[in-house]
Short mmCIF file of C-alpha atoms in Angstrom, two decimals:
data_model
loop_
_atom_site.label_atom_id
_atom_site.label_comp_id
_atom_site.label_asym_id
_atom_site.label_seq_id
_atom_site.Cartn_x
_atom_site.Cartn_y
_atom_site.Cartn_z
CA MET G 83 0.00 0.00 0.00
CA ASP G 84 2.81 2.43 0.95
CA ASN G 85 4.38 2.23 -2.47
CA GLU G 86 1.11 2.89 -4.17
CA ILE G 87 0.44 5.94 -2.00
CA LEU G 88 3.93 7.28 -2.69
CA HIS G 89 3.43 6.73 -6.40
CA ILE G 90 0.20 8.73 -6.35
CA LEU G 91 1.63 11.53 -4.16
CA SER G 92 4.76 11.82 -6.28
CA LYS G 93 2.53 12.72 -9.20
CA ASN G 94 -0.05 14.81 -7.40
CA SER G 95 0.23 15.62 -3.72
CA ARG G 96 -2.94 17.69 -3.70
CA LEU G 97 -5.31 14.73 -3.67
CA THR G 98 -7.15 14.25 -0.39
CA ASN G 99 -6.66 11.17 1.77
CA GLU G 100 -10.20 10.21 0.91
CA GLN G 101 -9.52 10.38 -2.83
CA ILE G 102 -6.32 8.38 -2.46
CA ALA G 103 -8.14 5.79 -0.36
CA VAL G 104 -10.78 5.34 -3.06
CA MET G 105 -8.14 5.07 -5.77
CA ILE G 106 -6.30 2.23 -4.06
CA GLY G 107 -9.34 0.54 -2.56
CA LYS G 108 -8.48 1.21 1.11
CA LYS G 109 -10.08 3.09 3.97
CA GLU G 110 -9.40 6.78 4.50
CA GLU G 111 -8.05 6.17 8.02
CA GLU G 112 -5.61 3.56 6.72
CA VAL G 113 -4.25 6.02 4.19
CA ALA G 114 -4.00 8.80 6.77
CA LYS G 115 -2.12 6.49 9.11
CA ALA G 116 0.25 5.27 6.41
CA ILE G 117 1.05 8.82 5.30
CA LYS G 118 1.62 9.94 8.88
CA GLU G 119 3.99 7.04 9.45
CA MET G 120 5.93 7.81 6.30
CA GLU G 121 6.17 11.45 7.33
CA ASP G 122 7.43 10.43 10.77
CA LYS G 123 10.03 8.17 9.21
CA ASN G 124 11.13 11.01 6.93
CA ILE G 125 10.17 8.97 3.89
CA ILE G 126 7.86 11.77 2.85
CA LEU G 127 9.80 14.97 3.41
CA GLY G 128 7.48 17.57 1.99
CA TYR G 129 4.91 18.38 -0.68
CA PRO G 130 6.48 21.03 -2.92
CA ALA G 131 4.96 22.06 -6.23
CA LEU G 132 7.06 21.76 -9.36
CA ILE G 133 7.18 25.26 -10.82
CA ASP G 134 8.44 26.58 -14.12
CA TRP G 135 9.83 29.83 -12.72
CA GLU G 136 10.75 31.05 -16.18
CA LYS G 137 7.08 31.66 -16.87
CA THR G 138 6.77 33.94 -13.84
CA ASP G 139 8.28 37.36 -13.20
CA ASN G 140 10.58 35.90 -10.56
CA ASP G 141 14.16 35.94 -11.73
CA ILE G 142 15.82 32.72 -10.76
CA VAL G 143 19.17 31.53 -12.04
CA SER G 144 20.32 27.98 -11.42
CA ALA G 145 23.80 26.58 -11.63
CA TYR G 146 25.14 23.06 -11.38
CA ILE G 147 28.51 23.05 -9.68
CA GLU G 148 31.10 20.30 -9.66
CA VAL G 149 33.10 20.50 -6.47
CA LYS G 150 36.36 18.71 -5.70
CA VAL G 151 37.16 18.39 -2.01
CA THR G 152 39.65 16.72 0.32
CA PRO G 153 37.93 14.07 2.37
CA GLN G 154 38.64 14.25 6.08
CA ARG G 155 39.94 11.44 8.21
CA ASP G 156 37.12 9.45 9.89
CA LYS G 157 34.44 11.68 8.44
CA GLY G 158 34.88 11.19 4.71
CA PHE G 159 32.85 13.71 2.78
CA ASP G 160 29.98 14.14 5.22
CA ASP G 161 31.34 17.12 7.13
CA VAL G 162 32.22 19.19 4.13
CA ALA G 163 28.94 18.25 2.47
CA GLU G 164 27.11 19.50 5.53
CA ARG G 165 29.02 22.77 5.49
CA ILE G 166 27.88 23.22 1.92
CA TYR G 167 24.26 22.11 2.06
CA GLN G 168 23.44 24.32 5.05
CA PHE G 169 23.50 27.37 2.78
CA PRO G 170 19.94 28.22 1.73
CA GLN G 171 21.20 28.97 -1.77
CA VAL G 172 22.08 25.28 -2.15
CA LYS G 173 19.03 23.38 -3.42
CA SER G 174 20.65 20.01 -3.84
CA CYS G 175 23.94 18.40 -2.85
CA SER G 176 25.08 14.88 -3.75
CA LEU G 177 28.25 12.81 -3.43
CA MET G 178 29.28 11.53 -6.83
CA SER G 179 31.48 8.85 -8.33
CA GLY G 180 33.85 9.95 -11.10
CA SER G 181 36.08 12.94 -11.68
CA PHE G 182 34.70 15.21 -8.97
CA ASP G 183 33.19 14.67 -5.53
CA LEU G 184 30.16 16.80 -4.77
CA PHE G 185 27.47 17.88 -7.18
CA VAL G 186 25.80 21.03 -5.92
CA VAL G 187 22.78 22.82 -7.34
CA VAL G 188 22.63 26.49 -6.46
CA GLU G 189 19.90 29.02 -7.12
CA GLY G 190 20.17 32.81 -7.03
CA LYS G 191 18.54 35.94 -8.34
CA SER G 192 21.16 36.57 -11.00
CA MET G 193 24.31 35.11 -12.47
CA LYS G 194 26.30 37.59 -10.46
CA ASP G 195 24.50 36.50 -7.32
CA VAL G 196 25.37 32.83 -7.95
CA ALA G 197 28.94 33.65 -9.01
CA LEU G 198 29.52 35.64 -5.82
CA PHE G 199 28.16 32.81 -3.72
CA VAL G 200 30.55 30.36 -5.36
CA ALA G 201 33.54 32.67 -5.09
CA GLU G 202 32.93 33.91 -1.58
CA LYS G 203 31.21 31.05 0.21
CA LEU G 204 31.76 27.77 -1.60
CA ALA G 205 35.31 28.03 -2.95
CA THR G 206 36.61 29.40 0.33
CA ILE G 207 35.66 26.39 2.42
CA ASP G 208 38.88 24.79 3.66
CA SER G 209 38.50 21.33 2.15
CA VAL G 210 37.25 22.58 -1.21
CA LEU G 211 39.99 22.17 -3.80
CA SER G 212 38.21 23.48 -6.88
CA THR G 213 34.80 24.29 -8.34
CA SER G 214 33.45 24.23 -11.84
CA THR G 215 30.21 26.13 -12.35
CA HIS G 216 27.66 25.41 -15.12
CA PHE G 217 24.75 27.79 -15.48
CA VAL G 218 21.40 26.34 -16.56
CA LEU G 219 20.23 28.05 -19.75
CA LYS G 220 16.94 26.24 -20.22
CA LYS G 221 15.12 23.49 -18.43
CA TYR G 222 13.42 20.89 -20.57
CA LYS G 223 12.45 18.30 -18.02
CA ASP G 224 12.65 18.12 -14.24
CA LYS G 225 11.55 15.44 -11.76
CA GLY G 226 10.02 13.47 -14.61
CA VAL G 227 7.91 16.38 -15.81
CA ILE G 228 8.42 17.87 -19.26
CA PHE G 229 8.24 21.67 -19.22
CA ASN G 230 6.35 23.48 -21.94
CA GLN G 231 3.91 20.72 -22.76
CA ASN G 232 0.76 22.08 -24.28
CA GLY G 233 -1.32 19.60 -22.30
CA LYS G 234 -4.07 19.70 -24.90
CA ASP G 235 -6.14 16.63 -25.55
CA THR G 236 -5.39 15.90 -29.18
CA ARG G 237 -7.73 12.94 -29.42
CA GLU G 238 -10.30 13.42 -32.12
CA ALA G 239 -13.90 12.42 -31.72
CA VAL G 240 -14.39 8.95 -33.10
CA VAL G 241 -17.40 6.76 -32.89
CA LEU G 242 -16.68 3.62 -30.94
CA MET I 132 -28.47 10.31 -62.89
CA ASN I 133 -29.52 10.34 -59.25
CA VAL I 134 -26.28 9.30 -57.64
CA GLN I 135 -27.89 8.59 -54.29
CA LYS I 136 -30.03 5.91 -55.89
CA MET I 137 -26.87 4.11 -56.95
CA ILE I 138 -25.89 3.35 -53.36
CA ALA I 139 -26.54 -0.25 -52.42
CA PRO I 140 -29.66 -0.42 -50.24
CA HIS I 141 -28.06 -2.60 -47.56
CA ILE I 142 -25.32 0.02 -47.12
CA ALA I 143 -27.62 3.03 -47.20
CA ALA I 144 -29.96 1.37 -44.71
CA VAL I 145 -27.36 1.34 -41.94
CA PRO I 146 -27.86 4.57 -39.97
CA PRO I 147 -24.87 6.74 -39.07
CA SER I 148 -23.87 6.73 -35.41
CA GLY I 149 -26.02 8.83 -33.11
CA ILE I 150 -23.00 10.02 -31.11
CA ARG I 151 -21.81 12.39 -33.82
CA LYS I 152 -24.04 15.27 -32.80
CA TYR I 153 -22.41 15.43 -29.37
CA PHE I 154 -18.97 15.48 -30.87
CA ASP I 155 -19.94 18.38 -33.09
CA LEU I 156 -21.23 20.25 -30.03
CA ILE I 157 -18.22 19.63 -27.82
CA ASN I 158 -15.80 20.76 -30.51
CA GLU I 159 -17.13 24.29 -30.12
CA MET I 160 -17.01 24.37 -26.33
CA LYS I 161 -14.32 25.74 -24.08
CA ASP I 162 -13.41 23.96 -20.83
CA ALA I 163 -15.51 20.97 -21.76
CA ILE I 164 -14.45 17.62 -20.33
CA SER I 165 -14.96 14.66 -22.59
CA LEU I 166 -15.62 11.31 -21.02
CA GLY I 167 -16.87 10.29 -24.42
CA ILE I 168 -13.85 9.03 -26.30
CA GLY I 169 -13.04 5.34 -26.26
CA GLU I 170 -9.29 5.54 -26.40
CA PRO I 171 -6.37 5.83 -23.98
CA ASP I 172 -5.28 9.34 -23.01
CA PHE I 173 -1.71 8.04 -22.75
CA VAL I 174 0.61 8.66 -25.65
CA THR I 175 2.27 5.52 -27.03
CA PRO I 176 5.30 4.73 -24.81
CA TYR I 177 8.41 6.44 -26.16
CA SER I 178 10.48 3.33 -26.86
CA ILE I 179 7.69 2.05 -29.12
CA ARG I 180 7.37 5.35 -30.98
CA GLU I 181 11.13 5.50 -31.33
CA GLU I 182 11.19 2.09 -32.98
CA GLY I 183 8.71 3.33 -35.59
CA VAL I 184 10.84 6.40 -36.22
CA TYR I 185 13.97 4.25 -36.49
CA SER I 186 12.37 2.03 -39.12
CA LEU I 187 11.58 5.12 -41.21
CA GLU I 188 15.12 6.45 -40.84
CA LYS I 189 16.44 3.13 -42.05
CA GLY I 190 14.17 3.35 -45.05
CA TYR I 191 12.04 0.33 -44.19
CA THR I 192 9.09 1.52 -46.19
CA HIS I 193 8.00 -1.49 -48.26
CA TYR I 194 5.07 -3.88 -47.99
CA SER I 195 5.28 -6.76 -45.58
CA SER I 196 3.92 -10.18 -46.45
CA ASN I 197 0.11 -10.13 -46.50
CA ALA I 198 -0.21 -11.78 -43.12
CA GLY I 199 2.30 -9.34 -41.56
CA PHE I 200 6.01 -9.66 -40.79
CA ILE I 201 6.76 -13.15 -39.54
CA GLU I 202 8.79 -11.60 -36.71
CA LEU I 203 5.68 -9.73 -35.57
CA ARG I 204 3.51 -12.84 -35.86
CA GLN I 205 6.07 -14.70 -33.77
CA GLU I 206 5.94 -11.96 -31.13
CA ILE I 207 2.15 -12.07 -31.20
CA CYS I 208 2.27 -15.82 -30.53
CA ASN I 209 4.76 -15.33 -27.69
CA TYR I 210 2.51 -12.65 -26.25
CA MET I 211 -0.69 -14.68 -26.51
CA LYS I 212 0.98 -17.58 -24.77
CA ARG I 213 2.68 -15.45 -22.13
CA ARG I 214 -0.33 -13.35 -21.23
CA PHE I 215 -3.36 -15.52 -21.99
CA ASN I 216 -2.07 -19.06 -22.23
CA LEU I 217 -3.23 -19.40 -25.84
CA ILE I 218 -0.98 -21.21 -28.29
CA TYR I 219 -0.96 -20.42 -32.03
CA MET I 220 1.41 -21.10 -34.91
CA PRO I 221 2.92 -17.89 -36.33
CA GLU I 222 3.09 -19.29 -39.89
CA SER I 223 -0.54 -20.27 -40.25
CA GLU I 224 -2.77 -19.21 -37.37
CA VAL I 225 -2.14 -15.45 -37.08
CA LEU I 226 -3.12 -12.55 -39.33
CA VAL I 227 -1.97 -8.98 -38.69
CA THR I 228 -4.74 -6.51 -39.53
CA VAL I 229 -5.41 -2.78 -39.66
CA GLY I 230 -6.66 -2.57 -36.09
CA GLY I 231 -8.98 -5.01 -34.39
CA SER I 232 -11.80 -3.51 -36.43
CA GLU I 233 -10.50 -4.93 -39.68
CA ALA I 234 -10.11 -8.34 -38.08
CA ILE I 235 -13.75 -8.26 -37.00
CA ASP I 236 -14.90 -7.23 -40.47
CA LEU I 237 -12.78 -9.95 -42.12
CA ALA I 238 -13.97 -12.62 -39.72
CA ILE I 239 -17.63 -11.81 -40.30
CA ARG I 240 -17.26 -11.56 -44.07
CA THR I 241 -15.32 -14.81 -44.20
CA LEU I 242 -17.94 -16.74 -42.27
CA VAL I 243 -21.41 -15.49 -43.23
CA SER I 244 -23.59 -15.90 -46.28
CA PRO I 245 -26.55 -13.57 -46.84
CA GLY I 246 -29.32 -14.46 -44.41
CA ASP I 247 -27.06 -16.05 -41.79
CA GLU I 248 -27.61 -14.82 -38.28
CA VAL I 249 -24.99 -13.21 -36.09
CA ILE I 250 -25.72 -13.05 -32.38
CA ILE I 251 -24.58 -9.77 -30.85
CA PRO I 252 -24.94 -9.31 -27.10
CA GLU I 253 -25.94 -5.70 -26.45
CA PRO I 254 -25.12 -3.05 -25.35
CA SER I 255 -22.12 -3.46 -27.64
CA PHE I 256 -19.41 -1.79 -29.65
CA VAL I 257 -21.11 -0.32 -32.72
CA ALA I 258 -19.10 -2.04 -35.44
CA TYR I 259 -20.40 -5.61 -35.04
CA LYS I 260 -23.88 -4.74 -36.20
CA GLY I 261 -22.62 -2.59 -39.06
CA CYS I 262 -20.19 -5.20 -40.34
CA THR I 263 -22.90 -7.88 -40.11
CA LEU I 264 -25.31 -5.80 -42.18
CA PHE I 265 -22.63 -4.87 -44.72
CA ALA I 266 -22.01 -8.59 -45.19
CA GLY I 267 -25.69 -9.17 -45.89
CA ALA I 268 -26.20 -11.14 -42.69
CA VAL I 269 -28.77 -10.59 -39.97
CA PRO I 270 -27.76 -9.19 -36.57
CA VAL I 271 -29.62 -10.81 -33.68
CA PRO I 272 -29.25 -8.73 -30.52
CA VAL I 273 -29.21 -10.40 -27.12
CA LYS I 274 -30.02 -8.10 -24.27
CA LEU I 275 -27.46 -8.21 -21.46
CA LYS I 276 -28.84 -7.36 -18.05
CA ALA I 277 -27.46 -5.05 -15.39
CA GLU I 278 -28.49 -7.53 -12.69
CA ASN I 279 -26.15 -10.08 -14.30
CA ASN I 280 -23.38 -7.48 -14.34
CA PHE I 281 -23.81 -7.45 -18.13
CA ARG I 282 -22.37 -10.95 -18.47
CA LEU I 283 -23.69 -13.27 -21.14
CA LYS I 284 -25.94 -15.93 -19.62
CA ARG I 285 -26.82 -19.30 -21.09
CA GLU I 286 -30.58 -18.67 -20.86
CA ASP I 287 -30.28 -15.42 -22.82
CA LEU I 288 -28.21 -17.13 -25.47
CA GLU I 289 -30.56 -20.13 -25.76
CA LYS I 290 -33.44 -17.87 -26.77
CA ALA I 291 -31.44 -16.25 -29.55
CA VAL I 292 -29.98 -19.32 -31.26
CA THR I 293 -31.78 -20.63 -34.36
CA ASP I 294 -30.73 -23.01 -37.11
CA LYS I 295 -29.51 -19.97 -39.03
CA THR I 296 -27.11 -18.84 -36.34
CA LYS I 297 -23.60 -18.75 -37.75
CA ILE I 298 -21.62 -16.55 -35.38
CA LEU I 299 -21.72 -15.54 -31.76
CA ILE I 300 -19.79 -12.36 -31.02
CA ILE I 301 -18.29 -12.14 -27.56
CA ALA I 302 -16.54 -9.00 -26.37
CA TYR I 303 -15.07 -9.02 -22.88
CA PRO I 304 -13.77 -6.93 -21.18
CA ASN I 305 -16.67 -5.06 -22.65
CA ASN I 306 -17.16 -1.75 -24.37
CA PRO I 307 -19.40 0.03 -23.27
CA THR I 308 -20.19 -1.64 -19.93
CA GLY I 309 -16.74 -2.49 -18.55
CA ALA I 310 -18.06 -5.97 -17.72
CA ILE I 311 -15.83 -9.04 -17.75
CA MET I 312 -16.58 -12.78 -18.00
CA GLU I 313 -14.92 -15.25 -15.67
CA TYR I 314 -14.18 -18.91 -16.21
CA GLU I 315 -17.47 -20.15 -14.70
CA ASP I 316 -19.46 -17.73 -16.87
CA TYR I 317 -17.90 -19.15 -20.00
CA ALA I 318 -18.25 -22.73 -18.79
CA GLU I 319 -22.06 -22.69 -18.96
CA ILE I 320 -22.02 -21.14 -22.44
CA VAL I 321 -19.39 -23.57 -23.69
CA ASP I 322 -21.56 -26.38 -22.43
CA PHE I 323 -24.53 -25.09 -24.41
CA LEU I 324 -22.54 -24.48 -27.60
CA ALA I 325 -20.81 -27.86 -27.55
CA ASP I 326 -23.10 -29.62 -30.08
CA LYS I 327 -23.88 -26.59 -32.26
CA ASP I 328 -22.19 -25.41 -35.46
CA ILE I 329 -21.67 -21.85 -34.32
CA MET I 330 -18.42 -19.94 -34.71
CA ILE I 331 -17.23 -17.48 -32.08
CA ILE I 332 -15.61 -14.14 -32.73
CA SER I 333 -14.06 -13.11 -29.44
CA ASP I 334 -13.08 -9.44 -29.40
CA GLU I 335 -10.44 -9.19 -26.67
CA LEU I 336 -8.94 -5.78 -27.37
CA TYR I 337 -9.35 -4.82 -23.71
CA ALA I 338 -7.95 -8.10 -22.33
CA GLU I 339 -5.02 -6.41 -20.59
CA LEU I 340 -7.36 -3.98 -18.88
CA THR I 341 -8.75 -6.55 -16.45
CA TYR I 342 -8.80 -5.44 -12.82
CA SER I 343 -9.86 -8.62 -11.08
CA GLY I 344 -7.85 -11.78 -11.57
CA LYS I 345 -6.57 -12.77 -14.98
CA HIS I 346 -8.34 -12.32 -18.28
CA VAL I 347 -10.13 -15.45 -19.50
CA SER I 348 -10.77 -16.13 -23.18
CA ILE I 349 -13.40 -18.53 -24.43
CA ALA I 350 -10.58 -19.99 -26.53
CA ASN I 351 -9.00 -21.15 -23.27
CA PHE I 352 -11.58 -23.95 -23.42
CA GLU I 353 -9.96 -26.68 -25.48
CA GLU I 354 -13.20 -27.63 -27.25
CA MET I 355 -13.77 -23.99 -28.29
CA LYS I 356 -10.31 -23.04 -29.45
CA ASP I 357 -10.67 -24.32 -33.00
CA ARG I 358 -13.95 -22.55 -33.61
CA THR I 359 -13.03 -19.26 -31.99
CA ILE I 360 -11.40 -16.40 -33.81
CA VAL I 361 -9.64 -14.36 -31.14
CA VAL I 362 -9.29 -10.71 -32.10
CA ASN I 363 -6.80 -8.62 -30.20
CA GLY I 364 -4.46 -5.73 -30.96
CA MET I 365 -2.19 -2.96 -29.85
CA SER I 366 -4.66 -0.09 -29.55
CA LYS I 367 -6.00 -0.22 -26.02
CA ALA I 368 -3.35 -2.07 -24.03
CA PHE I 369 -0.33 -0.35 -25.56
CA ALA I 370 -2.00 3.02 -26.20
CA MET I 371 -1.40 2.61 -29.94
CA THR I 372 -4.81 3.47 -31.39
CA GLY I 373 -3.56 5.59 -34.27
CA TRP I 374 -1.00 3.04 -35.43
CA ARG I 375 -3.79 0.68 -36.52
CA ILE I 376 -2.38 -2.74 -35.66
CA GLY I 377 -4.67 -5.55 -34.66
CA PHE I 378 -4.56 -9.28 -35.20
CA ALA I 379 -6.72 -12.35 -35.50
CA CYS I 380 -5.73 -15.79 -34.23
CA GLY I 381 -7.58 -18.99 -35.00
CA ASN I 382 -7.93 -22.13 -37.04
CA ARG I 383 -5.53 -22.14 -40.02
CA TYR I 384 -8.24 -22.71 -42.65
CA ILE I 385 -10.25 -19.75 -41.43
CA ILE I 386 -7.17 -17.53 -41.11
CA GLU I 387 -6.14 -18.54 -44.64
CA GLN I 388 -9.50 -17.38 -46.04
CA MET I 389 -9.48 -14.20 -43.98
CA LYS I 390 -6.02 -13.50 -45.34
CA LYS I 391 -7.42 -13.72 -48.86
CA VAL I 392 -9.98 -10.99 -48.15
CA HIS I 393 -7.35 -8.91 -46.36
CA GLN I 394 -4.90 -9.33 -49.23
CA TYR I 395 -7.33 -8.00 -51.85
CA ALA I 396 -8.76 -5.21 -49.72
CA ILE I 397 -5.75 -4.02 -47.71
CA MET I 398 -2.54 -5.75 -48.92
CA CYS I 399 -0.91 -5.54 -45.51
CA ALA I 400 -1.03 -3.58 -42.28
CA PRO I 401 1.17 -0.44 -42.24
CA THR I 402 4.77 -1.54 -41.81
CA THR I 403 6.04 1.37 -39.68
CA ALA I 404 3.38 0.39 -37.19
CA GLN I 405 4.32 -3.28 -37.48
CA TYR I 406 7.92 -2.49 -36.50
CA ALA I 407 6.67 -0.47 -33.55
CA ALA I 408 4.35 -3.32 -32.54
CA ILE I 409 7.26 -5.78 -32.47
CA GLU I 410 9.02 -3.55 -29.94
CA ALA I 411 5.81 -3.15 -27.93
CA LEU I 412 5.20 -6.88 -27.65
CA LYS I 413 8.84 -7.65 -26.91
CA ASN I 414 9.54 -5.01 -24.28
CA GLY I 415 6.28 -3.28 -23.43
CA ASP I 416 4.88 -5.36 -20.56
CA ASP I 417 6.09 -2.95 -17.87
CA GLU I 418 4.60 0.05 -19.64
CA VAL I 419 1.30 -1.77 -19.99
CA SER I 420 1.18 -2.68 -16.33
CA ALA I 421 1.94 0.93 -15.32
CA MET I 422 -0.97 2.16 -17.46
CA VAL I 423 -3.28 -0.54 -16.15
CA GLY I 424 -2.40 0.50 -12.59
CA GLU I 425 -3.28 4.09 -13.41
CA TYR I 426 -6.59 3.11 -15.05
CA ASN I 427 -7.46 1.01 -12.03
CA ARG I 428 -6.98 3.96 -9.63
CA ARG I 429 -9.14 6.17 -11.83
CA ARG I 430 -11.73 3.42 -12.16
CA ARG I 431 -12.20 3.27 -8.41
CA LEU I 432 -12.36 7.05 -8.18
CA VAL I 433 -15.08 7.36 -10.83
CA LEU I 434 -17.10 4.41 -9.55
CA GLU I 435 -17.10 5.83 -6.02
CA GLY I 436 -17.94 9.28 -7.38
CA PHE I 437 -20.92 8.01 -9.36
CA ARG I 438 -22.22 5.91 -6.49
CA LYS I 439 -22.02 8.94 -4.19
CA ILE I 440 -24.06 10.91 -6.68
CA GLY I 441 -26.68 8.21 -6.27
CA PHE I 442 -26.34 6.34 -9.55
CA ASP I 443 -26.92 2.63 -9.42
CA CYS I 444 -23.61 1.49 -10.83
CA PHE I 445 -22.27 -2.04 -11.01
CA GLU I 446 -18.53 -2.40 -10.59
CA PRO I 447 -16.87 -2.57 -13.99
CA LEU I 448 -13.89 -4.92 -13.79
CA GLY I 449 -12.47 -4.33 -17.24
CA ALA I 450 -11.79 -1.88 -20.09
CA PHE I 451 -11.90 1.84 -19.18
CA TYR I 452 -15.61 2.47 -19.02
CA VAL I 453 -18.17 2.95 -16.30
CA PHE I 454 -21.79 2.35 -17.26
CA PRO I 455 -24.04 3.89 -14.60
CA ASP I 456 -27.83 3.68 -14.48
CA ILE I 457 -28.96 7.31 -14.61
CA ARG I 458 -32.71 6.78 -14.24
CA ILE I 459 -32.83 8.54 -10.85
CA THR I 460 -32.64 11.78 -12.83
CA GLY I 461 -35.91 11.00 -14.58
CA LEU I 462 -34.21 11.69 -17.90
CA SER I 463 -33.67 9.46 -20.91
CA SER I 464 -30.06 8.63 -21.77
CA ASP I 465 -30.16 11.04 -24.65
CA GLU I 466 -31.65 13.90 -22.65
CA PHE I 467 -29.19 13.30 -19.84
CA CYS I 468 -26.17 13.47 -22.13
CA GLU I 469 -27.40 16.47 -24.06
CA ARG I 470 -28.27 18.48 -20.96
CA LEU I 471 -25.13 17.46 -19.08
CA LEU I 472 -23.10 18.67 -22.02
CA MET I 473 -24.98 21.93 -22.51
CA GLU I 474 -25.32 22.81 -18.81
CA GLU I 475 -22.12 21.47 -17.28
CA LYS I 476 -19.88 20.85 -20.28
CA VAL I 477 -19.27 17.20 -19.54
CA LEU I 478 -19.63 14.68 -22.34
CA MET I 479 -20.80 11.14 -21.74
CA VAL I 480 -22.29 8.85 -24.36
CA PRO I 481 -25.90 7.68 -24.11
CA GLY I 482 -26.26 3.93 -23.60
CA THR I 483 -28.65 3.80 -26.54
CA ALA I 484 -25.70 4.40 -28.87
CA PHE I 485 -24.74 0.79 -28.10
CA GLY I 486 -28.14 -0.80 -28.60
CA GLU I 487 -31.71 -0.08 -27.57
CA CYS I 488 -31.25 -1.89 -24.29
CA GLY I 489 -28.73 0.79 -23.28
CA GLU I 490 -31.65 3.12 -22.47
CA GLY I 491 -31.34 4.41 -18.92
CA PHE I 492 -27.55 4.11 -18.93
CA VAL I 493 -24.64 6.25 -20.04
CA ARG I 494 -21.04 5.38 -20.83
CA ALA I 495 -18.28 7.38 -19.17
CA THR I 496 -14.65 6.79 -20.15
CA TYR I 497 -12.08 7.16 -17.40
CA ALA I 498 -9.13 7.30 -19.80
CA THR I 499 -8.66 10.94 -18.77
CA SER I 500 -6.49 12.62 -16.14
CA THR I 501 -7.42 12.29 -12.47
CA GLU I 502 -7.84 16.06 -12.18
CA LYS I 503 -10.34 16.13 -15.04
CA LEU I 504 -12.21 13.14 -13.66
CA ILE I 505 -12.59 14.80 -10.26
CA GLU I 506 -13.88 17.96 -11.90
CA ALA I 507 -16.25 16.00 -14.16
CA ILE I 508 -17.73 14.15 -11.18
CA LYS I 509 -18.22 17.45 -9.35
CA ARG I 510 -20.07 18.92 -12.34
CA THR I 511 -22.17 15.79 -12.81
CA GLU I 512 -23.16 15.83 -9.16
CA ARG I 513 -24.27 19.45 -9.47
CA PHE I 514 -26.30 18.56 -12.54
CA VAL I 515 -27.96 15.52 -10.97
CA SER I 516 -28.95 17.40 -7.82
CA ARG I 517 -30.67 19.98 -10.05
CA CYS I 518 -32.51 17.22 -11.92
CA LYS I 519 -33.74 15.58 -8.76
CA LYS I 520 -35.37 18.79 -7.46
#
């Protein structure tokens, strides 16, 4: 049941518990309990909307940053990762295999804003050896959702 | 010359579908929600589309053999065995057609002579009756009852069979009711048919869309397999309606004769679509099961919504249709659909479009996004509460 609830919520978290219960053939209370448990276990961490900010008048610039760091004895990468992901400008931070260590997604109001953050905050952290910043020019698809779909029903009326 | 007089009477006599007028109306409406169309809202899975594109890039643009690429027929046989436990020979017992519709037309034309009777359980998909009439045969409707969950019962069938009966058409999971038939339901019919020379055309296009247990085909009964033409295809299960690939499986002598008609009328099914179908049957099972899961969630949502409105609605266990009894509104099916469309901009199809016995019912398709379904139920509820006052 949990997986089915997660599947539904990952596509649309605005459905009510009652609607979800009907969709999976369970009772409303069972769904409410399952969701509560998954929230408590930090399996469900939030219910954010996926927004195409480019269509709004908010200016948001994103950058993907490859960061090379020196791992610390006993702590590996966790400490430096924590120092990085605490910044509110950092939207995502992952440890990677391959030619760099941390992959950091940063958002700011302008390119200058992001560049300053990298130069003043990120690159100056002790264990950070180097950074390589890639600005996002256009987003085509995010979290499984294709941006700029017209969403129109193109099915024609047929008799059957 | 009066050109109209030149049209063959048995063609001219078949009336056009009554649903058209609604489609013309809805085309001019803004914010209308159509629960009227009988096809998946999903786009064909990308890997399948990509295979079609690839075949074009490679320049594979020639005819296939009349029966369809042997590789596709082999995949069809693998699929029929894997999914439905039905075994056919790719060389002789499978014919690839232009959608399931062509297979139905070919099967009827191949079997009937003028005057033969074709038993059609109703409410039913509109093409069976048309194809029967075009072939000069006589459609014999059998009324399916809501209290039997629209399953075909032996006693209903007994009354319809005469010495002229040539074909029984069976279509489960059913359009428009969403009904299914289980093993025991078939058993009593099989028993009755055992000593009769009646062929079966079993339209199983919605077989994958079965939400309770596994799909059962009448051809799963050993004694019926040889006299059943199973019609299936890519349209509903793989969301490939526009590609037009269906197939017929059955006795080699029948398939051979059907192939002859197909060869002169059609040549072969479109080959781009055949390449795509090979990919679908080889690697598409996961995509199908994801879509079926989604339909099932919507099915429960719509069923619950309609029952809350107060409609008497049996639980449809197949296809993507709900077929509620709307008589609490005091309206006929036609009035209900017309007013619902004009007043609340929701399109459903009157049950009468699928046979006279569909009066009092409407067909709603849940192959539409959850958000639209929720809105459509809300609007329908508003409409029904106005009617009841």
